[in-house]
Coordinates of C-alpha atoms and ligand atoms in Angstrom, one line a residue:
M1 CA 129.1 54.5 96.1
A2 CA 128.3 55.8 99.8
K3 CA 125.6 53.4 101.7
I4 CA 125.0 54.7 105.0
K5 CA 122.5 57.1 105.4
Q6 CA 121.2 59.1 108.4
L7 CA 117.4 58.2 109.8
S8 CA 114.8 60.7 109.5
Y9 CA 114.1 61.7 112.8
A10 CA 110.5 60.5 112.9
E11 CA 112.2 57.3 111.9
A12 CA 114.8 56.9 114.4
Q13 CA 112.1 58.4 117.0
K14 CA 110.1 54.9 116.3
I15 CA 112.9 52.6 116.6
A16 CA 114.1 54.0 119.6
A17 CA 110.1 54.0 121.6
G18 CA 110.8 50.5 121.3
E19 CA 113.0 50.2 124.3
V20 CA 110.7 52.8 126.2
V21 CA 107.6 51.1 124.9
D22 CA 106.2 47.9 123.9
R23 CA 102.5 47.6 125.0
P24 CA 99.8 50.1 126.8
A25 CA 101.2 49.0 130.2
N26 CA 104.2 50.6 129.7
V27 CA 102.4 53.9 128.3
V28 CA 100.1 54.3 131.5
K29 CA 103.4 53.6 133.5
E30 CA 105.4 56.3 131.7
L31 CA 102.1 59.2 131.8
I32 CA 101.3 57.6 135.7
E33 CA 104.7 59.0 136.8
N34 CA 104.9 61.6 134.8
S35 CA 101.8 62.6 136.9
I36 CA 103.1 61.9 140.3
D37 CA 105.9 64.0 139.2
A38 CA 103.8 66.8 138.7
G39 CA 103.1 66.6 142.2
A40 CA 99.5 65.3 140.8
N41 CA 96.7 63.9 143.9
Q42 CA 93.7 63.1 141.7
I43 CA 94.9 61.1 138.7
S44 CA 92.3 59.2 136.3
I45 CA 93.1 57.1 133.6
Y46 CA 90.6 56.0 130.4
L47 CA 91.2 52.9 128.6
E48 CA 88.9 51.3 124.9
N49 CA 90.1 48.1 124.1
G50 CA 92.9 47.4 127.2
G51 CA 94.5 50.7 126.2
K52 CA 95.3 49.3 122.5
K53 CA 92.9 52.1 121.3
L54 CA 93.0 55.0 123.4
I55 CA 94.9 55.5 126.2
H56 CA 93.6 59.0 128.0
I57 CA 94.9 60.4 131.6
I58 CA 93.7 63.5 133.3
D59 CA 95.8 65.0 136.3
N60 CA 96.0 68.0 138.7
G61 CA 99.2 68.6 138.8
S62 CA 102.0 71.5 137.8
G63 CA 100.6 71.8 134.4
M64 CA 103.5 73.0 131.7
S65 CA 104.1 75.9 129.9
V66 CA 103.4 76.8 126.4
E67 CA 107.2 76.8 125.5
D68 CA 107.5 73.6 127.7
A69 CA 104.6 71.9 126.2
Y70 CA 106.3 72.4 123.0
M71 CA 109.2 71.2 124.4
C72 CA 108.1 67.9 126.2
I73 CA 107.4 65.8 123.2
K74 CA 111.5 66.5 121.7
H75 CA 113.7 63.8 122.4
H76 CA 115.9 64.1 125.6
T77 CA 114.0 67.0 126.9
T78 CA 114.2 67.0 131.2
S79 CA 112.9 68.9 133.5
K80 CA 114.0 67.0 136.5
I81 CA 117.4 66.3 136.5
E82 CA 120.4 67.8 134.2
R83 CA 123.7 65.9 134.6
V84 CA 124.1 62.7 135.4
E85 CA 125.5 62.9 138.7
D86 CA 121.8 64.0 139.7
L87 CA 120.7 60.6 139.1
A88 CA 122.7 59.8 142.8
T89 CA 120.0 62.3 144.4
I90 CA 116.8 62.0 142.2
K91 CA 113.6 61.8 143.9
T92 CA 111.4 61.9 141.0
F93 CA 110.2 58.8 138.7
G94 CA 111.4 60.6 135.0
F95 CA 115.3 61.7 134.7
R96 CA 115.3 60.1 131.1
G97 CA 113.3 63.0 128.8
E98 CA 112.3 60.3 126.4
A99 CA 108.9 59.2 127.3
L100 CA 106.7 61.7 125.9
S101 CA 109.0 62.2 122.5
S102 CA 108.9 57.9 122.5
I103 CA 104.8 57.5 122.8
S104 CA 104.2 60.5 120.4
S105 CA 106.0 59.0 117.8
V106 CA 104.0 55.5 117.7
S107 CA 100.6 56.8 118.6
K108 CA 98.1 59.5 117.5
F109 CA 99.3 61.5 120.5
T110 CA 97.2 64.7 122.1
L111 CA 98.6 67.0 125.0
K112 CA 96.8 69.8 126.4
T113 CA 98.2 71.6 129.9
K114 CA 98.1 74.4 131.6
E115 CA 99.9 76.2 134.3
E116 CA 98.6 77.6 137.5
T117 CA 100.1 81.1 136.8
S118 CA 98.2 81.1 132.9
Q119 CA 94.9 82.2 131.8
T120 CA 94.6 79.6 129.3
G121 CA 96.1 75.8 128.5
I122 CA 97.3 74.6 125.1
T123 CA 96.5 71.8 122.8
L124 CA 99.4 70.1 120.8
E125 CA 98.0 67.5 118.4
V126 CA 101.4 64.8 117.2
T127 CA 101.3 62.5 114.3
N128 CA 104.5 61.0 113.2
S129 CA 107.0 62.9 115.8
A130 CA 105.2 66.3 113.9
I131 CA 102.9 69.0 115.2
T132 CA 99.8 68.6 113.2
N133 CA 97.4 71.5 115.5
E134 CA 97.9 73.6 118.0
T135 CA 95.0 75.5 119.9
I136 CA 95.1 77.7 123.0
N137 CA 92.4 76.9 124.8
A138 CA 90.5 77.3 128.1
A139 CA 91.7 74.4 130.9
N140 CA 91.9 73.0 134.7
T141 CA 95.5 73.4 135.6
G142 CA 96.5 70.2 135.3
T143 CA 98.1 67.9 132.3
E144 CA 95.7 65.6 130.4
I145 CA 97.2 63.1 127.4
L146 CA 95.7 61.0 124.9
V147 CA 97.2 58.4 123.4
A148 CA 95.0 57.1 120.7
D149 CA 96.0 53.7 118.0
L150 CA 98.9 52.6 119.3
F151 CA 101.8 51.5 117.2
Y152 CA 99.5 52.3 114.2
N153 CA 102.3 53.7 112.1
V154 CA 104.7 50.4 113.5
P155 CA 102.6 47.2 112.2
A156 CA 105.6 44.9 113.0
R157 CA 105.6 45.9 116.9
K158 CA 101.1 46.0 116.4
K159 CA 100.8 42.3 115.5
F160 CA 102.8 41.8 118.9
L161 CA 99.9 43.2 121.2
K162 CA 98.0 41.0 123.4
T163 CA 94.2 40.4 123.8
K164 CA 92.2 43.4 125.4
E165 CA 91.8 41.3 128.6
T166 CA 95.5 40.2 129.0
E167 CA 96.8 44.1 128.3
W168 CA 93.7 45.2 130.6
R169 CA 95.2 42.8 133.6
A170 CA 98.5 44.2 133.3
I171 CA 97.8 47.8 133.5
V172 CA 95.8 47.1 136.3
Q173 CA 98.8 45.0 138.3
L174 CA 100.8 48.5 137.7
F175 CA 97.5 50.6 138.7
Y176 CA 97.5 48.7 142.2
A177 CA 101.0 49.2 142.5
F178 CA 100.7 53.1 142.1
C179 CA 97.6 53.0 144.4
L180 CA 99.9 51.2 147.0
D181 CA 103.0 53.5 146.4
Y182 CA 100.9 56.4 146.7
T183 CA 98.2 56.4 149.0
N184 CA 98.0 60.3 148.7
I185 CA 96.9 60.1 145.7
C186 CA 93.1 59.7 144.3
F187 CA 93.1 57.1 141.9
K188 CA 90.6 55.7 139.3
L189 CA 90.1 53.7 136.5
Y190 CA 87.8 53.5 133.8
S191 CA 87.2 51.3 130.6
E192 CA 85.3 51.9 128.1
N193 CA 84.0 54.6 129.8
K194 CA 82.7 52.8 133.0
L195 CA 84.4 53.5 136.5
I196 CA 85.9 50.2 137.0
Y197 CA 88.4 51.4 140.1
N198 CA 88.4 54.3 142.6
F199 CA 90.3 54.6 145.6
P200 CA 89.9 58.1 147.3
A201 CA 93.1 59.7 149.0
T202 CA 93.9 58.2 152.4
Q203 CA 96.4 58.9 154.6
D204 CA 98.2 55.0 155.0
L205 CA 98.3 51.8 154.0
S206 CA 96.9 50.0 155.9
K207 CA 93.8 52.2 154.6
R208 CA 94.5 51.7 151.2
L209 CA 95.0 47.9 151.4
S210 CA 91.1 47.7 152.9
Q211 CA 90.5 49.4 149.8
L212 CA 92.6 47.7 147.4
Y213 CA 91.9 43.5 148.8
E214 CA 88.9 41.8 150.0
L215 CA 87.9 41.5 153.8
E216 CA 90.0 38.3 154.0
L217 CA 93.8 39.4 153.2
Y218 CA 93.2 42.2 155.0
K219 CA 92.5 40.4 158.3
N220 CA 95.1 38.3 157.9
L221 CA 97.7 41.0 157.4
L222 CA 101.4 41.8 159.5
F223 CA 102.8 44.7 159.7
I224 CA 106.4 45.1 159.2
E225 CA 108.8 47.6 160.8
S226 CA 113.0 46.8 160.5
Q227 CA 115.9 49.0 160.1
D228 CA 119.3 48.4 159.1
E229 CA 121.0 51.8 160.4
K230 CA 124.6 50.8 158.7
M231 CA 123.2 50.1 155.4
G232 CA 120.8 52.9 155.4
M233 CA 118.1 50.4 155.0
K234 CA 114.7 50.6 156.3
L235 CA 111.6 47.9 155.5
T236 CA 107.8 48.7 155.9
G237 CA 104.7 47.2 154.5
S238 CA 102.8 44.5 155.2
I239 CA 102.9 40.7 154.7
S240 CA 99.8 37.6 154.8
N241 CA 100.0 35.5 158.1
G242 CA 100.1 31.9 156.0
Q243 CA 96.1 31.5 157.0
Y244 CA 95.7 33.2 153.6
N245 CA 97.3 32.5 150.8
R246 CA 97.1 32.7 147.0
Y247 CA 97.9 30.3 143.3
D248 CA 99.9 33.0 142.3
R249 CA 102.4 35.8 142.7
Q250 CA 99.9 38.8 141.9
Q251 CA 99.8 40.0 145.0
I252 CA 103.7 40.4 145.7
Y253 CA 104.7 43.9 145.4
F254 CA 108.4 45.1 145.9
F255 CA 108.9 49.0 146.1
V256 CA 112.7 50.1 146.1
N257 CA 112.4 54.2 147.5
N258 CA 109.1 54.1 146.0
R259 CA 109.7 52.4 142.9
W260 CA 108.0 49.3 142.1
I261 CA 110.4 46.9 140.8
K262 CA 110.1 43.2 139.6
N263 CA 113.2 41.6 140.9
Y264 CA 113.3 37.9 141.1
K265 CA 115.9 37.4 143.8
L266 CA 113.9 39.4 146.0
S267 CA 111.1 38.1 145.5
Q268 CA 112.8 34.2 145.9
A269 CA 114.0 36.0 149.6
L270 CA 110.6 36.8 150.5
L271 CA 109.3 33.1 149.9
K272 CA 112.3 31.7 151.4
G273 CA 110.8 33.8 154.8
Y274 CA 107.6 31.7 154.3
Q275 CA 109.7 28.5 153.9
N276 CA 107.2 25.6 156.1
I277 CA 104.9 27.8 156.8
L278 CA 103.4 28.2 153.3
Q279 CA 102.5 24.6 150.9
K280 CA 103.8 24.1 147.7
D281 CA 102.5 26.0 145.2
K282 CA 100.8 28.5 147.1
Y283 CA 102.4 32.1 147.4
P284 CA 101.4 34.8 150.1
A285 CA 100.3 38.6 149.5
A286 CA 103.3 40.7 150.4
F287 CA 103.6 44.6 150.1
L288 CA 106.5 45.7 150.8
F289 CA 108.7 49.2 151.0
L290 CA 112.3 49.0 151.2
T291 CA 114.0 52.5 151.9
I292 CA 117.8 52.6 150.8
D293 CA 120.7 54.8 150.8
T294 CA 120.7 55.7 147.0
Q295 CA 124.6 55.1 146.8
H296 CA 123.6 51.8 147.2
V297 CA 121.4 51.1 144.0
D298 CA 121.5 51.8 141.0
I299 CA 118.3 52.7 139.1
N300 CA 119.0 53.4 135.7
I301 CA 119.5 49.7 134.2
H302 CA 116.5 48.5 132.5
P303 CA 115.0 50.8 129.5
R304 CA 111.7 51.0 131.0
K305 CA 112.7 51.5 134.7
E306 CA 111.2 47.8 135.9
E307 CA 114.5 46.7 137.6
V308 CA 116.7 48.4 139.9
Q309 CA 120.5 47.2 140.9
F310 CA 122.0 46.3 144.2
L311 CA 125.3 47.3 145.4
H312 CA 125.1 44.6 148.3
P313 CA 122.4 42.2 147.1
K314 CA 122.9 39.6 149.0
I315 CA 122.7 41.7 152.4
V316 CA 119.6 43.4 151.1
E317 CA 118.5 39.8 150.5
E318 CA 118.9 38.7 154.1
F319 CA 117.3 41.4 155.3
V320 CA 114.1 40.7 153.7
Q321 CA 113.9 37.1 154.0
S322 CA 115.0 37.2 157.6
N323 CA 113.0 39.7 159.1
V324 CA 109.7 37.8 157.2
K325 CA 110.6 35.1 159.0
Q326 CA 111.1 36.8 162.2
R327 CA 107.6 38.7 162.1
L328 CA 106.0 35.2 160.5
E329 CA 107.2 33.3 163.7
Q330 CA 106.6 35.9 166.2
Y331 CA 103.1 35.9 165.1
L332 CA 103.2 32.1 165.3
E333 CA 104.1 32.0 168.7
Q334 CA 101.6 34.2 169.7
N335 CA 98.4 33.4 168.4
L336 CA 99.4 29.3 167.6
G337 CA 101.5 28.6 170.3
H338 CA 98.4 26.2 172.2
N339 CA 97.8 24.3 169.1
K340 CA 101.5 22.8 169.8
Q341 CA 100.5 20.4 172.3
I342 CA 97.8 19.4 170.3
V343 CA 100.0 18.5 167.9
T344 CA 102.3 16.4 169.4
E345 CA 100.2 14.6 171.5
R346 CA 98.3 13.4 168.7
A347 CA 101.0 12.7 166.6
T348 CA 102.7 10.7 169.8
A349 CA 99.3 8.7 170.0
I350 CA 99.5 7.8 166.0
S351 CA 103.3 7.0 165.9
S352 CA 102.0 4.2 168.9
F353 CA 99.5 2.3 166.7
W354 CA 101.3 2.7 163.6
P355 CA 105.2 2.3 164.0
I356 CA 105.9 3.0 159.9
N357 CA 104.5 6.1 160.6
N358 CA 107.5 6.8 163.2
K359 CA 109.4 9.3 160.9
I360 CA 106.6 11.5 160.5
A361 CA 104.9 11.8 163.9
E362 CA 109.4 12.4 164.7
Q363 CA 108.6 15.3 162.5
A364 CA 104.9 16.2 163.8
Q365 CA 106.8 16.8 167.0
N366 CA 109.5 19.3 165.3
I367 CA 108.0 23.1 165.0
N368 CA 108.3 23.3 161.3
F369 CA 105.7 20.5 160.8
I370 CA 103.6 22.3 163.5
K371 CA 103.6 25.6 161.5
Q372 CA 102.9 23.5 158.1
T373 CA 100.0 22.1 159.8
Q374 CA 98.4 25.1 161.6
N375 CA 98.4 26.5 157.9
H376 CA 95.4 23.9 157.6
E377 CA 94.1 25.3 160.4
T378 CA 90.6 25.8 160.6
Q379 CA 88.7 29.1 161.5
N380 CA 88.2 28.3 165.2
K381 CA 92.0 27.1 165.4
E382 CA 91.5 23.6 166.3
I383 CA 93.1 21.4 164.2
Q384 CA 90.8 18.6 163.4
S385 CA 91.8 15.2 163.4
Q386 CA 90.6 14.4 160.2
E387 CA 92.7 17.0 158.9
F388 CA 95.8 16.6 161.0
L389 CA 95.7 12.9 159.3
T390 CA 95.1 14.2 155.9
I391 CA 98.5 16.2 156.1
L392 CA 100.1 13.3 157.6
N393 CA 99.1 11.0 155.0
S394 CA 100.0 13.4 152.8
Q395 CA 103.2 13.3 153.8
F396 CA 103.6 10.2 153.7
K397 CA 102.5 9.0 150.1
S398 CA 104.8 12.0 148.7
Q399 CA 107.6 9.6 150.6
Q400 CA 106.0 6.5 149.3
E401 CA 105.2 7.9 145.9
P402 CA 108.4 6.5 143.5
Q403 CA 108.6 3.3 144.9
A404 CA 104.4 3.2 144.5
E405 CA 105.3 4.0 140.8
Q406 CA 107.8 1.9 139.8
N407 CA 105.0 -1.1 141.4
I408 CA 102.5 -0.3 139.0
N409 CA 101.7 -2.8 136.6
S410 CA 99.1 -3.1 134.7
E411 CA 99.5 -6.4 133.7
L412 CA 98.7 -7.3 137.1
I413 CA 95.4 -5.2 137.3
S414 CA 94.3 -7.2 134.3
K415 CA 90.1 -7.2 133.9
E416 CA 89.8 -10.8 135.6
N417 CA 92.1 -10.6 138.2
F418 CA 90.5 -7.1 138.9
L419 CA 86.9 -8.9 139.1
D420 CA 87.8 -11.4 140.8
Y421 CA 88.5 -9.8 144.2
Q422 CA 88.4 -10.3 148.2
L423 CA 87.9 -7.1 149.5
I424 CA 89.8 -6.5 153.0
G425 CA 89.0 -3.5 153.6
Q426 CA 89.7 0.4 154.5
V427 CA 93.3 0.7 156.4
L428 CA 94.6 4.0 157.7
L429 CA 91.1 6.0 156.8
T430 CA 93.0 6.4 153.2
Y431 CA 93.1 3.2 151.7
I432 CA 91.3 0.3 150.3
I433 CA 92.8 -3.0 150.0
I434 CA 91.8 -6.1 148.2
Q435 CA 93.3 -9.4 148.0
T436 CA 93.3 -11.0 143.9
Q437 CA 94.7 -13.7 142.7
E438 CA 98.3 -11.8 142.5
G439 CA 98.8 -10.4 145.6
L440 CA 97.7 -7.5 147.8
V441 CA 95.9 -4.6 145.6
F442 CA 96.0 -1.1 147.3
I443 CA 94.1 1.5 146.5
D444 CA 94.2 5.4 147.3
Q445 CA 90.3 6.4 147.6
H446 CA 90.9 9.6 146.9
A447 CA 92.7 9.2 143.8
A448 CA 91.0 6.9 142.7
H449 CA 87.6 8.4 143.0
E450 CA 88.7 11.7 141.6
R451 CA 89.6 9.8 138.9
I452 CA 86.1 7.9 138.4
M453 CA 84.7 11.7 138.7
Y454 CA 86.7 12.7 136.3
E455 CA 86.0 10.0 134.0
Q456 CA 82.3 10.6 134.8
F457 CA 82.3 14.3 134.4
R458 CA 83.9 14.3 130.7
K459 CA 81.3 11.7 129.2
K460 CA 78.0 12.8 130.0
F461 CA 78.4 16.7 131.6
D462 CA 74.9 17.5 130.1
D463 CA 73.1 15.3 132.3
T464 CA 74.7 15.9 135.3
A465 CA 72.1 16.4 138.0
R466 CA 72.4 20.0 139.2
I467 CA 70.7 21.2 142.5
K468 CA 69.4 24.1 143.1
L469 CA 71.3 25.4 146.8
L470 CA 68.4 26.5 149.2
F471 CA 70.7 29.1 150.3
P472 CA 73.5 30.4 147.8
Q473 CA 77.1 30.0 148.3
I474 CA 78.8 33.7 148.3
I475 CA 82.2 34.0 147.5
N476 CA 84.1 37.1 148.7
L477 CA 87.4 37.6 145.9
N478 CA 88.7 41.3 145.5
Q479 CA 87.7 44.0 142.2
S480 CA 90.9 42.8 140.3
D481 CA 90.1 38.7 141.1
I482 CA 86.3 39.1 139.5
N483 CA 87.5 41.2 137.0
I484 CA 89.4 37.9 135.9
I485 CA 86.8 35.8 136.7
Q486 CA 83.9 37.4 135.1
D487 CA 85.3 35.9 132.0
Y488 CA 85.4 32.4 132.9
I489 CA 81.8 32.2 134.6
F490 CA 80.9 30.5 131.4
L491 CA 83.1 27.6 131.6
F492 CA 81.8 26.5 135.4
K493 CA 78.8 26.3 133.7
E494 CA 79.8 24.0 131.2
F495 CA 80.5 22.1 134.8
G496 CA 76.8 22.6 136.3
V497 CA 78.0 25.3 138.7
I498 CA 75.8 28.1 137.6
S499 CA 77.5 31.4 138.6
E500 CA 76.6 35.7 139.3
V501 CA 79.2 38.3 139.6
I502 CA 76.9 40.5 141.7
G503 CA 78.4 43.8 143.1
S504 CA 82.0 44.7 143.2
N505 CA 83.5 42.2 145.1
E506 CA 80.9 39.1 145.2
I507 CA 79.7 35.8 143.1
V508 CA 76.5 34.3 144.2
I509 CA 76.6 30.8 143.4
T510 CA 73.0 29.3 143.2
E511 CA 73.3 25.5 141.5
T512 CA 75.9 23.2 141.7
P513 CA 76.1 19.5 140.5
V514 CA 74.8 17.5 143.2
F515 CA 77.8 15.9 144.5
L516 CA 79.4 19.0 145.1
K517 CA 76.2 20.6 146.9
N518 CA 78.3 20.6 150.2
Q519 CA 81.2 22.1 148.9
S520 CA 82.4 25.3 149.5
L521 CA 83.7 26.4 145.7
L522 CA 86.3 29.6 146.7
D523 CA 89.3 27.3 146.6
I524 CA 88.4 26.7 142.5
F525 CA 87.7 30.0 141.9
K526 CA 90.9 31.2 143.5
Q527 CA 92.9 28.9 141.6
T528 CA 91.2 29.6 138.4
V529 CA 92.7 33.6 139.2
G530 CA 96.0 31.7 139.3
W531 CA 95.5 30.0 136.4
V532 CA 94.4 33.1 134.3
S533 CA 97.3 34.9 135.8
E534 CA 100.0 32.3 135.5
L535 CA 99.0 31.3 131.8
D536 CA 98.7 34.9 130.8
F537 CA 100.8 34.6 127.2
V538 CA 98.4 32.1 125.8
E539 CA 95.9 32.6 122.8
Q540 CA 92.5 33.2 124.4
N541 CA 91.2 29.2 122.6
Q542 CA 94.3 28.0 124.1
M543 CA 93.5 29.5 127.2
H544 CA 90.0 28.2 127.3
H545 CA 91.1 24.8 126.7
N546 CA 94.0 24.9 129.6
I547 CA 91.5 26.6 132.2
R548 CA 88.6 24.2 130.8
E549 CA 91.0 21.1 131.5
K550 CA 92.1 22.6 135.1
I551 CA 88.5 23.1 136.2
H552 CA 87.6 19.7 135.0
A553 CA 90.3 18.0 137.3
Q554 CA 89.9 20.6 140.6
M555 CA 85.9 19.7 140.6
S556 CA 86.5 15.8 140.2
C557 CA 89.3 16.1 143.2
K558 CA 86.4 18.3 145.3
A559 CA 83.7 15.7 144.3
A560 CA 86.1 13.1 145.2
I561 CA 86.1 11.1 149.0
K562 CA 89.0 12.5 151.0
A563 CA 91.8 10.2 152.7
G564 CA 90.3 10.0 156.0
D565 CA 86.5 10.0 155.1
H566 CA 85.2 6.7 156.8
M567 CA 83.7 4.1 153.8
N568 CA 81.7 1.0 154.6
T569 CA 81.9 -2.1 152.9
A570 CA 79.0 -1.2 149.9
S571 CA 80.9 2.2 148.8
M572 CA 84.4 0.5 148.7
H573 CA 82.5 -2.3 146.6
E574 CA 81.3 0.1 144.7
L575 CA 84.4 2.3 143.9
I576 CA 85.8 -0.8 142.8
K577 CA 83.9 -1.5 140.5
N578 CA 83.5 1.8 138.9
L579 CA 87.3 1.8 139.1
Y580 CA 87.6 -0.8 136.9
K581 CA 84.9 0.1 134.5
I582 CA 87.2 3.0 133.3
E583 CA 90.0 3.6 131.3
N584 CA 92.4 5.8 132.9
K585 CA 92.5 3.7 135.8
L586 CA 96.2 3.9 136.9
T587 CA 96.3 7.5 137.3
C588 CA 94.7 10.5 138.7
P589 CA 93.9 13.3 136.7
H590 CA 97.1 15.1 138.6
G591 CA 99.2 11.9 137.5
R592 CA 99.1 10.5 141.1
P593 CA 98.8 6.8 141.5
T594 CA 95.6 5.0 141.7
I595 CA 96.5 1.4 142.3
W596 CA 99.7 0.2 144.0
V597 CA 99.9 -3.4 143.5
L598 CA 102.0 -5.9 146.0
S599 CA 102.8 -9.4 144.7
Q600 CA 102.6 -12.4 146.3
P601 CA 106.6 -13.0 144.9
E602 CA 106.8 -9.9 146.4
I603 CA 105.4 -10.6 149.9
E604 CA 106.8 -14.1 149.7
K605 CA 110.5 -12.3 149.0
K606 CA 109.9 -9.9 152.2
F607 CA 109.8 -13.4 154.5
K608 CA 112.4 -14.6 152.8
R609 CA 110.2 -17.7 151.6
N610 CA 111.6 -17.2 147.9
Y611 CA 113.8 -20.0 148.2
R612 CA 111.9 -22.5 145.7
Ligands
ADP1 P1 111.2 62.4 132.2 O1 109.8 62.5 133.1 O2 112.1 61.4 132.0 O3 111.6 63.9 132.3 P2 109.6 62.6 129.6 O4 109.3 62.4 128.7 O5 108.5 61.5 130.3 O6 110.6 62.9 130.8 O7 108.7 64.4 130.1 C1 109.2 65.3 129.5 C2 109.3 66.7 130.6 O8 108.1 66.7 130.5 C3 109.2 66.3 132.2 O9 110.7 66.3 132.7 C4 108.2 67.2 132.7 O10 108.7 68.8 132.7 C5 107.0 67.4 131.1 N1 105.8 66.8 131.8 C6 105.8 65.4 131.3 N2 104.0 65.0 131.6 C7 104.1 66.2 132.5 C8 102.8 66.1 133.5 N3 101.4 65.1 133.5 N4 102.1 67.4 134.5 C9 103.5 68.2 133.9 N5 104.7 68.3 133.3 C10 104.9 67.3 132.7
MG2 MG1 108.8 60.6 132.3

């Protein structure tokens, strides 16, 4: 008996649709691309429930004739190519003719369209790949599409949809990409009928960037323009100068022949260009447009066209990396040259009183280190000695860390030993040294205090004293970051930071815990945006839990005494006493050691006194 059956058209379509759309953001992408291909210069998108309930797009493009309206929802119907060879010269986004047929097979789909030369427009309603309603009506020229209840008929897919917030963030990232790519189009994005983003058409990228991002980014952007005649390659766009950075990659955008693409290798090439300019775990902003001869790139390798394949990937990566590097170097030479001398002088001074640091001082004198240092520069471009020491010390710590860890011996730091100590003092403005029965105990003042603050925060959040700020702190972030932060304001509140979003890109902080009263909280807010973006795929409760932990650790870090801060005798005793009281005293909340013991036998060994 025959077992093989041909799937019905509707079923086959639903299965095929999985290739093109697996979440609301893919639908939005296909629809915006169609509107751009149709020559629209106004595109408005309305979302409900992060696009899961409704995606509604209106454009003022060419519109379609009645015949085309019927055609476009069938499989493999396109007005953009006729033969596969056409791909070599294609200028449109679309070419496969499967987006509308796919989307209409997995949603409750409505298409309204009218072309310029028609008196009337047509509305088609489609359910399960079949037209269920059609009407002729008055309409503006252009196209309007409603995609309701995505995957209502494919439960297996529907259950994989993420929370509203996650889907929304994916759409916003995509929306920003189109806004960067097509500055001549007016884009609007609504959520639950509220206008969230409104970016009028502009003439150039720079103006668009000023609409999309906060001033802080805008003023730290460097323009890039470079050409490689041989490969028919051109790179234009803007990158941040190293004074600006983020904790996530959300502001790295690459466009190849005007398509937004995700290409790991290209991002790596960009980051390599920033080597020695940005600290580990920090990312730049980059909006880079690569145009390349169409013979050298294949745009048809990814079902959702999110990736492209280069004929000579290495050459392209090298082109990006070297241009980024050169541009940054040029900037540093022009703007920061005078600081080189200051750093070198200080490095020499330090090496003379602290021989152990010779290696670091040497490092400080070479150019790379200076660039790294300039990263930490203050607004007035003067490197503060304290900051300099912090950097220097952090270098020192990272070199010493593995050894320090081996030396932690909890028995040596037992209760009795610890209590019975003699304070020697603070050294290098970073470590406290005490003498105990077992030898010398080094305490990293920042790491230790950080741990103390962390444990204190954990125990008694509710009665942590808060202070009303006389001058409320204003934090400027871009609109999309503000939208993310909005959902986490309540977590900050748990930690005693009372804040409120005002306007489209400001947060005002009115109250903080007392020990944070003079601290800028901008960094923690920026980090939170980064964590949320990186943790995008965890469930909401888990997300809150993780972010809460991270804020907790960062707050403790902020509140703690820094390396480079002077400590008087009383405050050193206080710190030692408090450290002794807590349980997890051996490491800071980030896992770095707080205490290092140099035992008497070890000292004796050094002096070859261990002959006994
Ligand atoms: P493709 O974009 O690959 O051609 P689609 O399924 O996305 O395939 O669209 C099919 C066709 O419908 C397009 O080729 C185009 O002619 C027409 N079309 C789709 N969206 C629009 C729109 N917003 N305005 C005008 N025509 C459109
Ligand atoms: Mg298309």
